[in-house]
mmCIF file of C-alpha atoms in Angstrom:
data_model
loop_
_atom_site.group_PDB
_atom_site.id
_atom_site.type_symbol
_atom_site.label_atom_id
_atom_site.label_comp_id
_atom_site.label_asym_id
_atom_site.label_seq_id
_atom_site.Cartn_x
_atom_site.Cartn_y
_atom_site.Cartn_z
ATOM 1 C CA GLU L 250 3.290 -7.955 -17.606
ATOM 2 C CA THR L 251 0.934 -6.334 -20.050
ATOM 3 C CA GLY L 252 -2.682 -5.886 -19.083
ATOM 4 C CA VAL L 253 -5.846 -6.345 -21.117
ATOM 5 C CA THR L 254 -6.191 -3.846 -23.933
ATOM 6 C CA GLN L 255 -9.342 -3.121 -25.902
ATOM 7 C CA SER L 256 -10.026 -1.206 -29.076
ATOM 8 C CA PRO L 257 -11.634 1.018 -30.047
ATOM 9 C CA THR L 258 -12.330 2.921 -26.840
ATOM 10 C CA HIS L 259 -15.398 4.659 -28.233
ATOM 11 C CA LEU L 260 -17.498 4.215 -31.343
ATOM 12 C CA ILE L 261 -20.830 5.293 -32.733
ATOM 13 C CA LYS L 262 -22.931 3.147 -35.047
ATOM 14 C CA THR L 263 -26.423 3.319 -36.441
ATOM 15 C CA ARG L 264 -29.162 0.770 -35.998
ATOM 16 C CA GLY L 265 -28.757 -2.226 -38.286
ATOM 17 C CA GLN L 266 -25.019 -1.868 -38.701
ATOM 18 C CA GLN L 267 -22.394 -4.365 -37.576
ATOM 19 C CA VAL L 268 -19.516 -3.783 -35.172
ATOM 20 C CA THR L 269 -16.300 -5.593 -34.251
ATOM 21 C CA LEU L 270 -14.560 -4.989 -30.945
ATOM 22 C CA ARG L 271 -11.066 -6.249 -30.225
ATOM 23 C CA CYS L 272 -9.246 -7.423 -27.151
ATOM 24 C CA SER L 273 -5.692 -8.443 -26.334
ATOM 25 C CA SER L 274 -5.378 -10.726 -23.334
ATOM 26 C CA GLN L 275 -3.024 -10.289 -20.446
ATOM 27 C CA SER L 276 0.214 -12.150 -20.967
ATOM 28 C CA GLY L 277 -0.073 -15.758 -19.781
ATOM 29 C CA HIS L 278 -3.876 -15.852 -19.836
ATOM 30 C CA ASN L 279 -5.600 -18.404 -22.054
ATOM 31 C CA THR L 280 -9.273 -17.585 -21.511
ATOM 32 C CA VAL L 281 -11.240 -14.558 -22.634
ATOM 33 C CA SER L 282 -14.686 -13.459 -21.505
ATOM 34 C CA TRP L 283 -16.870 -10.664 -22.809
ATOM 35 C CA TYR L 284 -19.335 -8.659 -20.747
ATOM 36 C CA GLN L 285 -21.912 -6.011 -21.590
ATOM 37 C CA GLN L 286 -22.394 -3.225 -19.073
ATOM 38 C CA ALA L 287 -25.389 -1.004 -19.690
ATOM 39 C CA LEU L 288 -25.486 2.376 -18.009
ATOM 40 C CA GLY L 289 -26.077 2.055 -14.283
ATOM 41 C CA GLN L 290 -25.931 -1.741 -14.282
ATOM 42 C CA GLY L 291 -23.469 -4.459 -13.484
ATOM 43 C CA PRO L 292 -21.631 -6.358 -16.200
ATOM 44 C CA GLN L 293 -23.659 -9.075 -17.923
ATOM 45 C CA PHE L 294 -21.865 -12.180 -19.181
ATOM 46 C CA ILE L 295 -21.968 -12.590 -22.962
ATOM 47 C CA PHE L 296 -19.634 -15.540 -23.558
ATOM 48 C CA GLN L 297 -16.249 -17.041 -22.818
ATOM 49 C CA TYR L 298 -13.595 -18.499 -25.110
ATOM 50 C CA TYR L 299 -10.986 -21.061 -24.220
ATOM 51 C CA ARG L 300 -8.562 -22.558 -26.717
ATOM 52 C CA GLU L 301 -10.333 -20.767 -29.547
ATOM 53 C CA GLU L 302 -13.716 -22.310 -28.761
ATOM 54 C CA GLU L 303 -16.766 -20.854 -27.057
ATOM 55 C CA ASN L 304 -17.191 -22.737 -23.771
ATOM 56 C CA GLY L 305 -20.005 -20.787 -22.187
ATOM 57 C CA ARG L 306 -22.650 -18.262 -23.160
ATOM 58 C CA GLY L 307 -25.055 -15.963 -21.372
ATOM 59 C CA ASN L 308 -28.536 -14.867 -22.461
ATOM 60 C CA PHE L 309 -27.520 -13.055 -25.600
ATOM 61 C CA PRO L 310 -28.895 -13.690 -29.104
ATOM 62 C CA PRO L 311 -26.829 -15.304 -31.880
ATOM 63 C CA ARG L 312 -26.134 -11.942 -33.461
ATOM 64 C CA PHE L 313 -23.522 -11.622 -30.719
ATOM 65 C CA SER L 314 -20.585 -13.770 -31.801
ATOM 66 C CA GLY L 315 -16.918 -13.988 -31.069
ATOM 67 C CA LEU L 316 -13.555 -15.368 -31.954
ATOM 68 C CA GLN L 317 -10.426 -16.230 -30.072
ATOM 69 C CA PHE L 318 -7.133 -16.394 -31.923
ATOM 70 C CA PRO L 319 -4.072 -18.600 -31.299
ATOM 71 C CA ASN L 320 -2.371 -15.736 -29.459
ATOM 72 C CA TYR L 321 -5.443 -15.624 -27.151
ATOM 73 C CA SER L 322 -6.608 -12.259 -28.446
ATOM 74 C CA SER L 323 -10.303 -12.043 -29.162
ATOM 75 C CA GLU L 324 -13.029 -10.274 -31.096
ATOM 76 C CA LEU L 325 -16.643 -9.576 -30.292
ATOM 77 C CA ASN L 326 -18.933 -9.121 -33.269
ATOM 78 C CA VAL L 327 -22.442 -7.764 -33.076
ATOM 79 C CA ASN L 328 -24.684 -7.830 -36.137
ATOM 80 C CA ALA L 329 -27.892 -5.951 -36.805
ATOM 81 C CA LEU L 330 -27.262 -3.442 -34.055
ATOM 82 C CA GLU L 331 -30.193 -2.326 -31.945
ATOM 83 C CA LEU L 332 -30.534 0.772 -29.797
ATOM 84 C CA ASP L 333 -30.366 -1.394 -26.652
ATOM 85 C CA ASP L 334 -26.918 -2.595 -27.658
ATOM 86 C CA SER L 335 -25.564 0.770 -26.537
ATOM 87 C CA ALA L 336 -23.294 -0.111 -23.623
ATOM 88 C CA LEU L 337 -19.752 -0.491 -22.367
ATOM 89 C CA TYR L 338 -18.324 -3.779 -23.621
ATOM 90 C CA LEU L 339 -15.734 -5.252 -21.329
ATOM 91 C CA CYS L 340 -13.212 -7.893 -22.184
ATOM 92 C CA ALA L 341 -11.631 -9.911 -19.400
ATOM 93 C CA SER L 342 -8.873 -12.459 -19.605
ATOM 94 C CA SER L 343 -8.095 -15.135 -17.082
ATOM 95 C CA LEU L 344 -6.046 -18.174 -16.306
ATOM 96 C CA VAL L 345 -8.216 -20.794 -14.718
ATOM 97 C CA VAL L 346 -6.385 -22.370 -11.781
ATOM 98 C CA ASP L 347 -7.969 -25.104 -9.646
ATOM 99 C CA GLY L 348 -11.340 -24.230 -11.122
ATOM 100 C CA ALA L 349 -11.052 -20.606 -10.138
ATOM 101 C CA ASN L 350 -11.659 -18.038 -12.861
ATOM 102 C CA VAL L 351 -10.194 -14.706 -11.753
ATOM 103 C CA LEU L 352 -10.920 -12.022 -14.317
ATOM 104 C CA THR L 353 -8.610 -9.211 -15.362
ATOM 105 C CA PHE L 354 -10.573 -6.527 -17.191
ATOM 106 C CA GLY L 355 -9.717 -4.093 -19.913
ATOM 107 C CA ALA L 356 -10.966 -0.505 -19.855
ATOM 108 C CA GLY L 357 -13.788 -1.329 -22.240
ATOM 109 C CA SER L 358 -15.197 -0.184 -25.551
ATOM 110 C CA ARG L 359 -18.123 2.198 -25.313
ATOM 111 C CA LEU L 360 -20.609 1.603 -28.104
ATOM 112 C CA THR L 361 -23.356 4.062 -28.911
ATOM 113 C CA VAL L 362 -26.070 2.975 -31.330
ATOM 114 C CA LEU L 363 -28.151 5.750 -32.885
ATOM 115 C CA ALA I 2 -29.477 -20.159 -10.262
ATOM 116 C CA GLN I 3 -26.705 -17.947 -9.054
ATOM 117 C CA SER I 4 -27.481 -14.341 -8.240
ATOM 118 C CA VAL I 5 -25.939 -11.407 -6.429
ATOM 119 C CA THR I 6 -27.773 -8.644 -4.615
ATOM 120 C CA GLN I 7 -26.241 -5.362 -3.596
ATOM 121 C CA PRO I 8 -29.004 -3.685 -1.600
ATOM 122 C CA ASP I 9 -27.539 -0.190 -1.656
ATOM 123 C CA ILE I 10 -27.545 1.650 -4.965
ATOM 124 C CA HIS I 11 -25.416 4.417 -3.535
ATOM 125 C CA ILE I 12 -23.758 5.286 -0.238
ATOM 126 C CA THR I 13 -22.224 8.531 0.979
ATOM 127 C CA VAL I 14 -19.588 8.546 3.699
ATOM 128 C CA SER I 15 -17.334 11.223 5.107
ATOM 129 C CA GLU I 16 -13.636 11.020 4.466
ATOM 130 C CA GLY I 17 -12.004 9.151 7.333
ATOM 131 C CA ALA I 18 -15.180 7.335 8.286
ATOM 132 C CA SER I 19 -15.590 3.596 8.112
ATOM 133 C CA LEU I 20 -17.340 1.870 5.231
ATOM 134 C CA GLU I 21 -19.347 -1.281 4.783
ATOM 135 C CA LEU I 22 -20.861 -2.304 1.463
ATOM 136 C CA ARG I 23 -23.347 -5.126 1.543
ATOM 137 C CA CYS I 24 -23.521 -8.125 -0.736
ATOM 138 C CA ASN I 25 -25.785 -11.159 -0.618
ATOM 139 C CA TYR I 26 -25.517 -14.067 -2.976
ATOM 140 C CA SER I 27 -27.597 -17.045 -3.955
ATOM 141 C CA TYR I 28 -25.827 -20.278 -4.741
ATOM 142 C CA GLY I 29 -26.269 -23.906 -3.786
ATOM 143 C CA ALA I 30 -22.797 -24.442 -2.396
ATOM 144 C CA THR I 31 -19.877 -22.255 -1.446
ATOM 145 C CA PRO I 32 -19.104 -20.133 -4.460
ATOM 146 C CA TYR I 33 -16.070 -18.147 -5.334
ATOM 147 C CA LEU I 34 -16.697 -14.551 -4.268
ATOM 148 C CA PHE I 35 -15.159 -11.337 -5.528
ATOM 149 C CA TRP I 36 -15.247 -7.602 -5.062
ATOM 150 C CA TYR I 37 -14.307 -5.336 -7.950
ATOM 151 C CA VAL I 38 -14.027 -1.558 -8.151
ATOM 152 C CA GLN I 39 -14.719 0.585 -11.202
ATOM 153 C CA SER I 40 -13.655 4.200 -11.505
ATOM 154 C CA PRO I 41 -15.415 6.394 -14.074
ATOM 155 C CA GLY I 42 -14.481 5.446 -17.618
ATOM 156 C CA GLN I 43 -12.401 2.506 -16.457
ATOM 157 C CA GLY I 44 -12.641 -1.241 -16.433
ATOM 158 C CA LEU I 45 -13.061 -3.267 -13.275
ATOM 159 C CA GLN I 46 -10.181 -3.844 -10.874
ATOM 160 C CA LEU I 47 -10.133 -6.816 -8.511
ATOM 161 C CA LEU I 48 -10.077 -5.764 -4.850
ATOM 162 C CA LEU I 49 -10.179 -9.187 -3.239
ATOM 163 C CA LYS I 50 -11.457 -12.723 -3.616
ATOM 164 C CA TYR I 51 -12.609 -15.605 -1.456
ATOM 165 C CA PHE I 52 -12.279 -19.230 -2.459
ATOM 166 C CA SER I 53 -12.048 -21.123 0.824
ATOM 167 C CA GLY I 54 -10.411 -21.082 4.228
ATOM 168 C CA ASP I 55 -10.265 -18.035 6.466
ATOM 169 C CA THR I 56 -13.558 -16.190 6.100
ATOM 170 C CA LEU I 57 -11.950 -12.772 6.522
ATOM 171 C CA VAL I 58 -9.975 -11.861 3.438
ATOM 172 C CA GLN I 59 -7.696 -8.923 2.908
ATOM 173 C CA GLY I 60 -7.457 -7.069 -0.355
ATOM 174 C CA ILE I 61 -5.748 -4.133 -1.945
ATOM 175 C CA LYS I 62 -6.155 -0.489 -0.929
ATOM 176 C CA GLY I 63 -6.926 -1.417 2.680
ATOM 177 C CA PHE I 64 -10.176 -3.257 1.931
ATOM 178 C CA GLU I 65 -11.315 -6.459 3.575
ATOM 179 C CA ALA I 66 -14.377 -8.663 3.264
ATOM 180 C CA GLU I 67 -15.972 -11.274 5.442
ATOM 181 C CA PHE I 68 -17.721 -14.373 4.141
ATOM 182 C CA LYS I 69 -20.675 -15.432 6.277
ATOM 183 C CA ARG I 70 -22.155 -18.674 5.044
ATOM 184 C CA SER I 71 -25.157 -18.533 7.382
ATOM 185 C CA GLN I 72 -26.176 -15.168 5.966
ATOM 186 C CA SER I 73 -25.053 -15.798 2.375
ATOM 187 C CA SER I 74 -23.188 -12.527 2.619
ATOM 188 C CA PHE I 75 -19.815 -11.185 1.602
ATOM 189 C CA ASN I 76 -19.677 -7.604 2.853
ATOM 190 C CA LEU I 77 -16.829 -5.278 1.986
ATOM 191 C CA ARG I 78 -15.304 -3.063 4.659
ATOM 192 C CA LYS I 79 -12.717 -0.370 5.048
ATOM 193 C CA PRO I 80 -11.877 1.273 8.387
ATOM 194 C CA SER I 81 -11.090 4.726 7.014
ATOM 195 C CA VAL I 82 -12.265 5.943 3.625
ATOM 196 C CA HIS I 83 -10.172 8.225 1.438
ATOM 197 C CA TRP I 84 -11.567 10.586 -1.189
ATOM 198 C CA SER I 85 -9.901 8.455 -3.866
ATOM 199 C CA ASP I 86 -12.158 5.529 -2.889
ATOM 200 C CA ALA I 87 -15.117 7.199 -4.577
ATOM 201 C CA ALA I 88 -16.102 4.739 -7.304
ATOM 202 C CA GLU I 89 -18.564 1.977 -8.133
ATOM 203 C CA TYR I 90 -18.148 -1.308 -6.324
ATOM 204 C CA PHE I 91 -19.328 -4.643 -7.643
ATOM 205 C CA CYS I 92 -19.749 -7.900 -5.800
ATOM 206 C CA ALA I 93 -19.520 -11.010 -7.940
ATOM 207 C CA VAL I 94 -19.961 -14.759 -7.609
ATOM 208 C CA GLY I 95 -18.481 -17.593 -9.629
ATOM 209 C CA ALA I 96 -19.067 -21.308 -9.520
ATOM 210 C CA PRO I 97 -16.020 -23.482 -8.842
ATOM 211 C CA GLY I 98 -15.065 -25.016 -12.168
ATOM 212 C CA GLY I 99 -17.580 -22.806 -13.935
ATOM 213 C CA PHE I 100 -17.016 -20.284 -16.641
ATOM 214 C CA LYS I 101 -19.419 -17.528 -15.725
ATOM 215 C CA THR I 102 -18.946 -14.821 -13.123
ATOM 216 C CA ILE I 103 -22.158 -13.059 -12.128
ATOM 217 C CA PHE I 104 -22.077 -9.474 -10.973
ATOM 218 C CA GLY I 105 -24.368 -7.470 -8.780
ATOM 219 C CA ALA I 106 -25.805 -4.159 -9.930
ATOM 220 C CA GLY I 107 -23.166 -2.240 -8.034
ATOM 221 C CA THR I 108 -23.004 0.297 -5.234
ATOM 222 C CA ARG I 109 -21.773 3.768 -5.995
ATOM 223 C CA LEU I 110 -19.694 5.259 -3.199
ATOM 224 C CA PHE I 111 -19.562 9.008 -2.699
ATOM 225 C CA VAL I 112 -17.001 10.460 -0.299
ATOM 226 C CA LYS I 113 -17.589 13.877 1.217
ATOM 227 C CA ALA I 114 -14.904 16.075 2.674
#
């Protein structure tokens, strides 16, 4: 089975710009979650998509948005980039079974905002 | 609100020595509990999980964890550490039927020869 793949692996943007990060889910998974991991911290939940709809969101402003496509791949969009948006962005796919959400992570996209 | 505390920011152990990484959680009922490992430049890999039943769970790479409800803890253990175990370890909690998994700040493990 294929794992979770993310692109790009690294990118550099300037403050105020917009960025799109992409994620392909593991085969058979129908749910995608996005996490932000700042340097030296644990991953922070941004949002989750199930059946192409957002079904949960963490404490992130509306300039963080996402999409899930019919093939369960996903995008994370961040508008009006700020310096504090510099982080590793992790995508995780899952198949919720009996209420249990077990995440399979990609290697992440490292975003640097200058 | 759910939360996870990993009291140790970093731990150094000698190769071959035993390891215990601490994790305490806050949740109103019995949550789903996880341990993940992250090597430099990599995503997170699931080591083990606890949903219910036997409170001692076995995972990959020789790791195990014990759920103690009375202490709200889910500590990770390994009897003999290998140099390749050097990484960052994250404890996480999820609510049954919920969509969000909450992670601790992580414990970085250093292994000395």
